[in-house]
Short mmCIF file of C-alpha atoms in Angstrom, two decimals:
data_model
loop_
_atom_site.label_atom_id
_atom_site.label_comp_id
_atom_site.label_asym_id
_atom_site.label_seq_id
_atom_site.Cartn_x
_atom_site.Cartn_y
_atom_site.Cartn_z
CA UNK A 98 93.57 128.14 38.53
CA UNK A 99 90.51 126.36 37.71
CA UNK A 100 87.54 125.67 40.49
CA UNK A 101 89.81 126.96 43.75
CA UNK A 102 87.08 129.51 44.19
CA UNK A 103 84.09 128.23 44.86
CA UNK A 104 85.28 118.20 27.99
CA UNK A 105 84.59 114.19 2.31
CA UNK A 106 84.31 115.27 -0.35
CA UNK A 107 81.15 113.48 -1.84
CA UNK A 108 77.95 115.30 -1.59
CA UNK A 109 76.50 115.57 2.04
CA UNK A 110 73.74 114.96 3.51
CA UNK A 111 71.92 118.01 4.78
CA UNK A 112 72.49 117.17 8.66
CA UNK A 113 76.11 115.49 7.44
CA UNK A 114 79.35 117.56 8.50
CA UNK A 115 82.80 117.26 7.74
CA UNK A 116 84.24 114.80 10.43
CA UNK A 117 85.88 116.57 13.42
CA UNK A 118 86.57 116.15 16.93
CA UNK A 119 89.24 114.74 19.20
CA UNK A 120 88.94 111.73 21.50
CA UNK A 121 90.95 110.48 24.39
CA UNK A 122 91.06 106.36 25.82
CA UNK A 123 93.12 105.14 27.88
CA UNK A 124 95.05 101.32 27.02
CA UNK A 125 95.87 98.24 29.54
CA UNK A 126 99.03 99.40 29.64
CA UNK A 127 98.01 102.86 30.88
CA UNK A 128 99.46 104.89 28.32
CA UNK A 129 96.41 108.00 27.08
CA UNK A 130 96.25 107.84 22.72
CA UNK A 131 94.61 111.20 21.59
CA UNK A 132 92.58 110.93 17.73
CA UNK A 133 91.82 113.74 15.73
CA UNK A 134 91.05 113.85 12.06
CA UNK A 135 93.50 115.13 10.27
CA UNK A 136 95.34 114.06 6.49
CA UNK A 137 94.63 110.73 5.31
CA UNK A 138 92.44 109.77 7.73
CA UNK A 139 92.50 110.07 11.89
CA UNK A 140 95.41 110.58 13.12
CA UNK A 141 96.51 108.85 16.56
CA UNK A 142 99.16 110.27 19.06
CA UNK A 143 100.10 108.05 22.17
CA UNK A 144 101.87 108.65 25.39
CA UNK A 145 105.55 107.35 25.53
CA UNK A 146 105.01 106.60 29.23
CA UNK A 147 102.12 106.16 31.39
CA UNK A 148 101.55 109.33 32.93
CA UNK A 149 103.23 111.56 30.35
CA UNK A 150 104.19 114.12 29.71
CA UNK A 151 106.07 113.01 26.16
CA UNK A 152 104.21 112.02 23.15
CA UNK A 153 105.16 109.62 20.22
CA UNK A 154 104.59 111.31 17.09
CA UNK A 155 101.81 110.56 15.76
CA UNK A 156 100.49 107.73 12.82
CA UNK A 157 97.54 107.63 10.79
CA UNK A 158 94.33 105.00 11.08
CA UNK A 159 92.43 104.90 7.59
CA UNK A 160 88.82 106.12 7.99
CA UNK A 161 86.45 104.88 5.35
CA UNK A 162 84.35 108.30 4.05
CA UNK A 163 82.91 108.93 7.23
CA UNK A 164 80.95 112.05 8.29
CA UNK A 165 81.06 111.26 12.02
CA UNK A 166 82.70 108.88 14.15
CA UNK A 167 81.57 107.99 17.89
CA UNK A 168 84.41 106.37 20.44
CA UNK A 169 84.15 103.92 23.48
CA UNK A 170 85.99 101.03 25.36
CA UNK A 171 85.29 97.84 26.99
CA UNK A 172 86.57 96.46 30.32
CA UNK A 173 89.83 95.00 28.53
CA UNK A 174 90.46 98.65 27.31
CA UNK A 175 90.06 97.80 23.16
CA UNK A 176 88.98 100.44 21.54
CA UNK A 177 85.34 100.64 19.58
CA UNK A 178 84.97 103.00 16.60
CA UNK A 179 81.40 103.19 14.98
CA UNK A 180 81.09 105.43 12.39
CA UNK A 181 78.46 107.15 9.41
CA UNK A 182 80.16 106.07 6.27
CA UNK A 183 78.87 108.69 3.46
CA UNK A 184 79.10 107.37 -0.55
CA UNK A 185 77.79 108.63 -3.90
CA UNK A 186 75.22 106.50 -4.54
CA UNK A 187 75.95 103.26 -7.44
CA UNK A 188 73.39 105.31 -10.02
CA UNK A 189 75.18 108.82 -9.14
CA UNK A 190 71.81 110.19 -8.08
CA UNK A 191 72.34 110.81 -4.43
CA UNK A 192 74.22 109.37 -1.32
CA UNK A 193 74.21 105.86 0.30
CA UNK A 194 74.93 106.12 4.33
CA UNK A 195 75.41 102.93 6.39
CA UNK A 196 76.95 103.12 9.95
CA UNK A 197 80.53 100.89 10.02
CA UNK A 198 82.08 99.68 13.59
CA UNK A 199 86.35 98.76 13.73
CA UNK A 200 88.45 98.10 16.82
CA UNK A 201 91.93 98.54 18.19
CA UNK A 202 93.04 95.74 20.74
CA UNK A 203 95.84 97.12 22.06
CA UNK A 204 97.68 100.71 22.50
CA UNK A 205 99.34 102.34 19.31
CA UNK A 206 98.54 98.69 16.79
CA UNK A 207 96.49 98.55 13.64
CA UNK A 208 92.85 98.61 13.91
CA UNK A 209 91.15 96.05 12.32
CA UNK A 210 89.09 96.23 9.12
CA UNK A 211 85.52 98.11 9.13
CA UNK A 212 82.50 96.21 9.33
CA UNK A 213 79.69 97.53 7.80
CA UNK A 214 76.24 97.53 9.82
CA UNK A 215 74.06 98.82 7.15
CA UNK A 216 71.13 100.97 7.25
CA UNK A 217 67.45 99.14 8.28
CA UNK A 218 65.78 101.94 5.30
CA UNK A 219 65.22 100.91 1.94
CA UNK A 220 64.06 103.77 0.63
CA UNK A 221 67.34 105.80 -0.66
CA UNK A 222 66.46 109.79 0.57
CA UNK A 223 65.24 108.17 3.81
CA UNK A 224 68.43 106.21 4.47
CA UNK A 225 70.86 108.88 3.32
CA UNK A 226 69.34 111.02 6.39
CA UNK A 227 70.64 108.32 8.57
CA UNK A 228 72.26 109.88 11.87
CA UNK A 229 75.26 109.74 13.48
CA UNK A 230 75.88 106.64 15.83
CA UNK A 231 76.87 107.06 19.47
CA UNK A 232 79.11 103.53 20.45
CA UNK A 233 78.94 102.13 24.02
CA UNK A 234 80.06 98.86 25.50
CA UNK A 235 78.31 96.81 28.42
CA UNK A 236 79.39 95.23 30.95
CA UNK A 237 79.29 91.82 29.42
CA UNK A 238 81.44 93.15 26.32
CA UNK A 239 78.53 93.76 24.24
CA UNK A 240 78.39 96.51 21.47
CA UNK A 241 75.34 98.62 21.45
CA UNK A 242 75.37 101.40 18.75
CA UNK A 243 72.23 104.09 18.87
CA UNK A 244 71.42 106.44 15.70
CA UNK A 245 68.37 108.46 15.16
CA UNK A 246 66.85 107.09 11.54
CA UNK A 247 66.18 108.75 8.60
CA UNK A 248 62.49 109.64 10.19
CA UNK A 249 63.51 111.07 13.39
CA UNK A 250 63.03 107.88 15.16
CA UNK A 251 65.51 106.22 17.58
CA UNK A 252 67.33 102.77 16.42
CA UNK A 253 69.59 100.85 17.91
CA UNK A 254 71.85 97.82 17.19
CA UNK A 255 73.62 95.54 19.54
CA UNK A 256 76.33 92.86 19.36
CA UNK A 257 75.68 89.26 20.91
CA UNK A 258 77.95 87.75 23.16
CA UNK A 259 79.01 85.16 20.42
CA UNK A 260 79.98 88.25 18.25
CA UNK A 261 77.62 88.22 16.27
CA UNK A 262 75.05 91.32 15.83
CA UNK A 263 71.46 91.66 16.29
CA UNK A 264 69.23 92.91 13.90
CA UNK A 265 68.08 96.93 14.32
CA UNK A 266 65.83 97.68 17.02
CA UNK A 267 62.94 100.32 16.13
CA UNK A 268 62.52 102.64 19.89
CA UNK A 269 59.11 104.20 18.31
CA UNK A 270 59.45 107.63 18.13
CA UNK A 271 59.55 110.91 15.94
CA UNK A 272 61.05 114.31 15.55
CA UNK A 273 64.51 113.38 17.20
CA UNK A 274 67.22 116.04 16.49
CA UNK A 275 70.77 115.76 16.69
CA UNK A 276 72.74 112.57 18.58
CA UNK A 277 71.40 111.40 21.51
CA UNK A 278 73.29 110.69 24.74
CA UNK A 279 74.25 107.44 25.77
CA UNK A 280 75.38 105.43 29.08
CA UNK A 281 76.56 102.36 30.28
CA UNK A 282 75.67 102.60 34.50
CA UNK A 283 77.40 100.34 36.80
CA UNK A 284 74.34 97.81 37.01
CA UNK A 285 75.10 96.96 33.44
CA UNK A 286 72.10 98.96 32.17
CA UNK A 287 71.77 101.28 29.11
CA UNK A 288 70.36 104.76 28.71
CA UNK A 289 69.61 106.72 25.80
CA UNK A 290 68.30 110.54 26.06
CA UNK A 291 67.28 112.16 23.25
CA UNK A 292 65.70 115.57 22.43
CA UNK A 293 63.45 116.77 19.77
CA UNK A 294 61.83 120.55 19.19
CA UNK A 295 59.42 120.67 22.45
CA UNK A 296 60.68 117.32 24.96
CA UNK A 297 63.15 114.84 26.17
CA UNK A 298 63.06 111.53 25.25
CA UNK A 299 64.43 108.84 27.95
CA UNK A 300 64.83 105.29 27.83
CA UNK A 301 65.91 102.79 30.42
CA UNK A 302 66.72 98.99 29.71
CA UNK A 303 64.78 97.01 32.08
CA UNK A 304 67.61 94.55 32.87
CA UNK A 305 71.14 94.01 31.80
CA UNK A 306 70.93 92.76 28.07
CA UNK A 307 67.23 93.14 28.08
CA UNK A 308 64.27 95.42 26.09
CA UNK A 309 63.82 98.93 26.89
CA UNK A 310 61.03 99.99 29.09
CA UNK A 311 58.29 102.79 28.04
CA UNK A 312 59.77 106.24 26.68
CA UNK A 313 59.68 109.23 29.61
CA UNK A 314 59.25 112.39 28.19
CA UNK A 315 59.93 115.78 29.75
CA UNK A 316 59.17 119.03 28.51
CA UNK A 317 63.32 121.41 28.22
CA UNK A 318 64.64 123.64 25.48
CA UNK A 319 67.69 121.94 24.77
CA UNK A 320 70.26 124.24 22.34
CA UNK A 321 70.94 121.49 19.38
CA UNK A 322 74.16 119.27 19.40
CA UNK A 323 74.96 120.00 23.12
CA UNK A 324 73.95 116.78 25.13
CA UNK A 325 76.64 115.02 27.28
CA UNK A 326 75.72 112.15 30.03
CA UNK A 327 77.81 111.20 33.39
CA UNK A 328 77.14 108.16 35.71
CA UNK A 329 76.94 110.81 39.28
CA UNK A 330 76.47 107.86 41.58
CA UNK A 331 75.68 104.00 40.92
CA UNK A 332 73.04 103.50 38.61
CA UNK A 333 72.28 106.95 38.40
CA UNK A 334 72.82 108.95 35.05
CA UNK A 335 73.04 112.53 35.37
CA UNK A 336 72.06 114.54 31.64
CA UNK A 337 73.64 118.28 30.68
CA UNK A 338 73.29 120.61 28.13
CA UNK A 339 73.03 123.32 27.05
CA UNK A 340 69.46 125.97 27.88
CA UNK A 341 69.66 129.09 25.24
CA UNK A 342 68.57 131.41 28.12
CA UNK A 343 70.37 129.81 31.64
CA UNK A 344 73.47 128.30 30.43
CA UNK A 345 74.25 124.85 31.37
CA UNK A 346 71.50 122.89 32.74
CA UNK A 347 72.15 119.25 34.64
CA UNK A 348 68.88 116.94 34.88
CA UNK A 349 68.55 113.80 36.23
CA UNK A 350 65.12 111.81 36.53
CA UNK A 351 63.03 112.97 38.88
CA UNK A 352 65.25 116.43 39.63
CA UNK A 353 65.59 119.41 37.31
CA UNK A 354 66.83 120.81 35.12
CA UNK A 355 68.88 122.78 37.41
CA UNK A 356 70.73 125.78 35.95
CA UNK A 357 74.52 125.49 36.54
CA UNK A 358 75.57 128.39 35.11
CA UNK A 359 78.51 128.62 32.47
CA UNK A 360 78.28 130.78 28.95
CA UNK A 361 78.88 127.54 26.71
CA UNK A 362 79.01 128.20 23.09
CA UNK A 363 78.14 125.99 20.03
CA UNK A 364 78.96 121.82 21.51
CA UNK A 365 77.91 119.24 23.48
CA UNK A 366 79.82 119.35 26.98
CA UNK A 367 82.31 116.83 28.42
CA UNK A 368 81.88 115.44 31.78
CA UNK A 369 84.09 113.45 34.32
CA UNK A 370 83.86 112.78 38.24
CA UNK A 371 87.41 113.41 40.01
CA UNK A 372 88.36 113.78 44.02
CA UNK A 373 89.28 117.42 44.53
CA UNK A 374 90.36 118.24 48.02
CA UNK A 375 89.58 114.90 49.39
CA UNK A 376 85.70 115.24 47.83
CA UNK A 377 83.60 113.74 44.85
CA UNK A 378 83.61 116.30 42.39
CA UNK A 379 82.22 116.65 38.61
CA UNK A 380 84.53 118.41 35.76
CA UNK A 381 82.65 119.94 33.04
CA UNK A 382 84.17 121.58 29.89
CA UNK A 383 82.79 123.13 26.85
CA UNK A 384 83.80 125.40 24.06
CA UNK A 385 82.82 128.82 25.60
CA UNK A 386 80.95 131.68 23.76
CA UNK A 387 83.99 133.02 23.04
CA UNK A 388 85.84 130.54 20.99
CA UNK A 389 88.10 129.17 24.07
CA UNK A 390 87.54 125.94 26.17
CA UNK A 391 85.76 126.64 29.40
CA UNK A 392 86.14 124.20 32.72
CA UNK A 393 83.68 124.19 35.61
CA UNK A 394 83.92 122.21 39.20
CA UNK A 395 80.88 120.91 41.68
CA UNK A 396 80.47 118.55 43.67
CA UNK A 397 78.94 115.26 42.67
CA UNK A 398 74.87 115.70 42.75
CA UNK A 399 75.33 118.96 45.06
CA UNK A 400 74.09 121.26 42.36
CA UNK A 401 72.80 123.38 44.78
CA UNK A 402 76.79 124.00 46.21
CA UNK A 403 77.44 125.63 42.70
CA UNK A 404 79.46 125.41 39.75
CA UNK A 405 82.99 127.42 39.65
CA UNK A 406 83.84 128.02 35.69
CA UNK A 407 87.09 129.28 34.34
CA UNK A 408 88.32 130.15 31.31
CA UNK A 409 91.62 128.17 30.06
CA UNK A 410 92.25 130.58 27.16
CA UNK A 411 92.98 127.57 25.05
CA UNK A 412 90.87 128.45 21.68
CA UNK A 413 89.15 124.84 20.41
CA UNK A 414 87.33 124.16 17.45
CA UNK A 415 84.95 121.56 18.99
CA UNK A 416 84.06 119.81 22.27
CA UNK A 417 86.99 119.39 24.70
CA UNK A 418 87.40 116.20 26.28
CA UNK A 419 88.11 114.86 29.83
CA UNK A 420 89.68 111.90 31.12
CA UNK A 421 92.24 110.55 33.52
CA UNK A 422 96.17 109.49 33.26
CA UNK A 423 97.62 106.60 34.44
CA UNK A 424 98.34 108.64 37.92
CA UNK A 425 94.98 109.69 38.45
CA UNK A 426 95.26 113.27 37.15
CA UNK A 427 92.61 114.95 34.96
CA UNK A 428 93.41 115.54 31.27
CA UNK A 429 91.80 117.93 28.97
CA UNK A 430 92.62 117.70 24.91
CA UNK A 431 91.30 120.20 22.67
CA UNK A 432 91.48 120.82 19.20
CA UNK A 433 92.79 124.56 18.13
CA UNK A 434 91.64 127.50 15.56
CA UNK A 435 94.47 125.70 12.98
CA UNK A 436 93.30 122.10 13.44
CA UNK A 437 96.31 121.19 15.99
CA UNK A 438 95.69 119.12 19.29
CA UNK A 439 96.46 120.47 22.47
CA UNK A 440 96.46 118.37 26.04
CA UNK A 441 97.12 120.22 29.47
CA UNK A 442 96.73 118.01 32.94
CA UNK A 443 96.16 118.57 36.00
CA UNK A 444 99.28 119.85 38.63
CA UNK A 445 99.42 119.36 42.10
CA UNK A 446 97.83 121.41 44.60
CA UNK A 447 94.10 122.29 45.49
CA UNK A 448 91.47 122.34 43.56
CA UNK A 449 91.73 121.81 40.06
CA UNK A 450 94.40 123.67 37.72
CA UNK A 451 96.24 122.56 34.59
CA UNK A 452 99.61 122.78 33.49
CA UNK A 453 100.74 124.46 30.11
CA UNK A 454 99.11 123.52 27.00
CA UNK A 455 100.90 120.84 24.98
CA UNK A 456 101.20 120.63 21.04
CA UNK A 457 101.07 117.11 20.05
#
């Protein structure tokens, strides 16, 4: 019962890593398609019915060398892939990085061909320390794709509404580690929260479309890799991660950190608001300390009510991830010790608790 009581083979880059993950969207027709990476590139498993519980078997979408791939959707559900495409470089001294974007239009068909976005560095061992992109979409069906540069700066790259893309945008700034967190609020604005060794980094677009206003910075020890973002109530973006010494720590401008508990492991955290009981709660899920996915329950912006974590037992590999079926109900995918996807959702009854784990 969870919350009754109280988410290559060339050489690599030093900060590259072998891809991994799972991610979970959710088509027009209301059917859930789970990707991990697996043989031959990532391999894609889709509901047979909205709602579940059956699973087709699964097919493979070709992945061009990539490192790391980031995930999002637009209003009309299509699916947005942007990925760090790794090669040996043309004079076989070296790697060449450039960050590639595909979509699928519609649940379980081909994705269309990759499109690269290149890399803004000319200088060959800056650009092959190019990050890993994070993909959102707007509300006006733009692409925006943010990546920390080979300096430590923060870039980012957005599509025009013709389809066309802009060129990169420089965010002046140093001594970012690891992928920042990214959101799309229901005003139409972006985010983007970023960490180095001693501060926070936070940037706000001014309008819908428009430039980004002066950095914020706030002083937080923030364990490397573990960032995760939520909208918690219109317009307002709600940041957690992981503190070395407190656990998981939820900050949102103006108020915190605030400790929430939790004894997360190695990951960033997944995040999703749900109505428990009749009330506006938040779902968080990480890969515990001890190798198995971990699920805690608030309320919405009442960190002070406490969090209520729980143990699933499920052992995962990476981040789990959160979203919801075609009924409503939470689902939770994770990624096992031997590289197999698992998905439990959530039963009936109060609270929050999942059903068996399911090998797709």
């Amino acid at each position: 019962m969870l919350g009754q009581d109280a988410r290559a083979t060339s050489k690599v880059a030093p900060e590259a890593q072998a891809l991994r993950g799972i991610w979970l969207t959710r088509g027009k027709d209301g059917r859930i398609t789970a990707y991990a990476p697996g043989e031959g590139g990532l391999r894609r498993w889709t509901e047979k019915r909205p709602g579940g519980p059956e699973w087709d078997a699964s097919d493979v979408v070709p992945l061009p060398e990539l490192t790391h791939l980031s995930v999002a959707q637009n209003a009309e559900a299509y699916v947005h892939f942007a990925g760090r495409r790794e090669r040996p470089a043309a004079d076989g001294d070296g790697v060449t990085v450039d960050i590639v974007h595909a979509i699928q239009y519609q649940t379980g068909r081909p994705v269309s061909a990759w499109n690269s976005l290149g890399n803004p560095h000319k200088e060959p061992d800056v650009g092959s320390r190019f990050g890993a992109p994070v993909v959102v979409v707007n509300g006006a069906g733009e692409v925006n794709i943010a990546v920390r540069n080979g300096r430590g700066g923060m870039m980012v790259r957005r599509e025009r509404k013709d389809g066309k893309w802009r060129g990169w945008e420089d965010l002046r700034c140093t001594r970012i580690k690891e992928v920042p967190a990214v959101a799309v609020l229901s005003t139409g604005c972006i985010e983007i929260f970023a960490v180095t060794n001693k501060e926070t980094l936070h940037w706000e677009q001014e309008k819908p479309g428009g430039g980004w206003g002066d950095v914020r910075r706030s002083p937080a020890v923030v364990r490397p890799g573990s960032l995760a973002v939520l909208e918690t109530s219109a317009g307002r973006a709600t940041y957690y991660w992981t503190d070395p010494e407190s656990g998981v720590v939820a900050y949102r401008a103006g108020v915190g950190p605030m400790s929430l508990g939790g004894v997360p492991g190695t990951g960033a955290h997944a995040a999703i608001r749900t109505v428990l009981d009749g009330f506006d709660c938040t779902v968080l899920a990480h890969r515990g300390a001890n190798g198995a996915a971990a699920v805690g329950v608030g309320m919405t912006e009442n960190e002070a009510n406490g969090v209520w974590w729980s143990d699933t037992g499920a052992p995962c590999v990476n981040t789990p991830v959160l979203t919801h079926d075609a009924l409503g109900r939470v689902v939770m995918a994770v990624v096992g010790e031997d590289g197999t996807p698992r998905v439990a959702r959530q039963t009936d009854g109060p609270g929050l608790s999942l059903d068996e784990w399911r090998v797709l």
